[in-house]
PDB file of C-alpha atoms in Angstrom:
ATOM      1  CA  ILE W  53     131.203-216.907  12.665  1.00 81.00           C
ATOM      2  CA  ILE W  54     130.254-213.920  10.479  1.00 86.00           C
ATOM      3  CA  ALA W  55     133.042-214.628   8.000  1.00 88.00           C
ATOM      4  CA  ILE W  56     132.086-218.303   7.760  1.00 92.00           C
ATOM      5  CA  ASN W  57     128.405-217.437   7.193  1.00 94.00           C
ATOM      6  CA  SER W  58     129.330-214.846   4.567  1.00 91.00           C
ATOM      7  CA  PHE W  59     131.644-217.244   2.768  1.00 91.00           C
ATOM      8  CA  THR W  60     129.022-220.008   2.802  1.00 95.00           C
ATOM      9  CA  GLY W  61     126.372-217.654   1.427  1.00 93.00           C
ATOM     10  CA  PHE W  62     128.762-216.458  -1.274  1.00 89.00           C
ATOM     11  CA  ILE W  63     129.527-220.027  -2.358  1.00 92.00           C
ATOM     12  CA  GLU W  64     125.815-220.867  -2.470  1.00 93.00           C
ATOM     13  CA  HIS W  65     125.156-217.811  -4.638  1.00 90.00           C
ATOM     14  CA  MET W  66     128.033-218.751  -6.938  1.00 89.00           C
ATOM     15  CA  ILE W  67     126.544-222.222  -7.373  1.00 92.00           C
ATOM     16  CA  ALA W  68     123.077-220.779  -8.060  1.00 92.00           C
ATOM     17  CA  LEU W  69     124.435-218.268 -10.582  1.00 90.00           C
ATOM     18  CA  ASP W  70     126.467-220.994 -12.273  1.00 88.00           C
ATOM     19  CA  SER W  71     123.386-223.180 -12.635  1.00 91.00           C
ATOM     20  CA  MET W  72     121.618-220.243 -14.322  1.00 92.00           C
ATOM     21  CA  GLN W  73     124.706-219.671 -16.505  1.00 89.00           C
ATOM     22  CA  ILE W  74     125.246-216.140 -15.158  1.00 88.00           C
ATOM     23  CA  GLU W  75     128.838-214.965 -14.899  1.00 86.00           C
ATOM     24  CA  ILE W  76     130.201-213.154 -11.859  1.00 83.00           C
ATOM     25  CA  SER W  77     131.904-209.789 -12.372  1.00 87.00           C
ATOM     26  CA  TRP W  78     135.084-210.250 -10.361  1.00 89.00           C
ATOM     27  CA  GLU W  79     136.104-206.656 -11.078  1.00 94.00           C
ATOM     28  CA  ILE W  80     133.049-205.331  -9.259  1.00 92.00           C
ATOM     29  CA  ILE W  81     133.612-207.748  -6.383  1.00 89.00           C
ATOM     30  CA  ALA W  82     137.221-206.547  -6.096  1.00 94.00           C
ATOM     31  CA  VAL W  83     136.172-202.882  -6.063  1.00 96.00           C
ATOM     32  CA  ILE W  84     133.542-203.507  -3.369  1.00 94.00           C
ATOM     33  CA  ALA W  85     135.991-205.554  -1.273  1.00 92.00           C
ATOM     34  CA  CYS W  86     138.655-202.835  -1.526  1.00 96.00           C
ATOM     35  CA  ALA W  87     136.097-200.168  -0.582  1.00 96.00           C
ATOM     36  CA  GLY W  88     135.109-202.228   2.464  1.00 94.00           C
ATOM     37  CA  ILE W  89     138.719-202.647   3.562  1.00 95.00           C
ATOM     38  CA  LEU W  90     139.418-198.939   3.066  1.00 97.00           C
ATOM     39  CA  GLY W  91     136.237-198.100   4.971  1.00 93.00           C
ATOM     40  CA  SER W  92     137.345-200.211   7.917  1.00 94.00           C
ATOM     41  CA  PHE W  93     140.629-198.289   8.120  1.00 95.00           C
ATOM     42  CA  VAL W  94     138.840-194.931   7.865  1.00 93.00           C
ATOM     43  CA  GLY W  95     136.335-196.004  10.534  1.00 89.00           C
ATOM     44  CA  SER W  96     139.132-197.131  12.817  1.00 92.00           C
ATOM     45  CA  PHE W  97     140.888-193.778  12.394  1.00 91.00           C
ATOM     46  CA  PHE W  98     137.700-191.852  13.187  1.00 88.00           C
ATOM     47  CA  SER W  99     136.891-194.005  16.216  1.00 88.00           C
ATOM     48  CA  LYS W 100     140.303-193.251  17.699  1.00 91.00           C
ATOM     49  CA  ASN W 101     140.352-189.526  16.923  1.00 92.00           C
ATOM     50  CA  ILE W 102     136.741-188.359  17.385  1.00 90.00           C
ATOM     51  CA  SER W 103     134.666-188.536  20.559  1.00 91.00           C
ATOM     52  CA  GLN W 104     132.043-191.249  20.827  1.00 90.00           C
ATOM     53  CA  MET W 105     129.261-188.686  21.247  1.00 93.00           C
ATOM     54  CA  ARG W 106     130.248-186.867  18.037  1.00 93.00           C
ATOM     55  CA  LEU W 107     130.454-190.166  16.127  1.00 90.00           C
ATOM     56  CA  ARG W 108     126.931-191.068  17.290  1.00 93.00           C
ATOM     57  CA  GLN W 109     125.617-187.683  16.189  1.00 95.00           C
ATOM     58  CA  VAL W 110     127.228-187.931  12.757  1.00 92.00           C
ATOM     59  CA  PHE W 111     125.972-191.499  12.342  1.00 91.00           C
ATOM     60  CA  GLY W 112     122.451-190.468  13.335  1.00 95.00           C
ATOM     61  CA  VAL W 113     122.408-187.597  10.862  1.00 96.00           C
ATOM     62  CA  SER W 114     123.771-189.815   8.079  1.00 94.00           C
ATOM     63  CA  VAL W 115     121.081-192.450   8.752  1.00 96.00           C
ATOM     64  CA  LEU W 116     118.369-189.769   8.664  1.00 96.00           C
ATOM     65  CA  LEU W 117     119.720-188.331   5.418  1.00 97.00           C
ATOM     66  CA  MET W 118     119.954-191.754   3.794  1.00 96.00           C
ATOM     67  CA  GLY W 119     116.443-192.652   4.950  1.00 96.00           C
ATOM     68  CA  THR W 120     115.095-189.389   3.587  1.00 96.00           C
ATOM     69  CA  TYR W 121     116.855-189.981   0.274  1.00 96.00           C
ATOM     70  CA  ILE W 122     115.481-193.523  -0.003  1.00 95.00           C
ATOM     71  CA  LEU W 123     111.931-192.462   0.838  1.00 95.00           C
ATOM     72  CA  TRP W 124     112.036-189.411  -1.421  1.00 88.00           C
TER      73      TRP W 124
END
């Protein structure tokens, strides 16, 4: 369901950008897609090798740091 919704949204954005005569940077899309795929492998590795409690702590700290950075 998530993949279908994402694909549909992407197609709608492509159509909207095309109607405004804005080109899509496929290089940037490829870099972001590769980073997402790599991130899923890294996340899978961490979830198998680090305790759930430690992962929650690290995630909590990272969310706090990112929130502080955004608000700063």
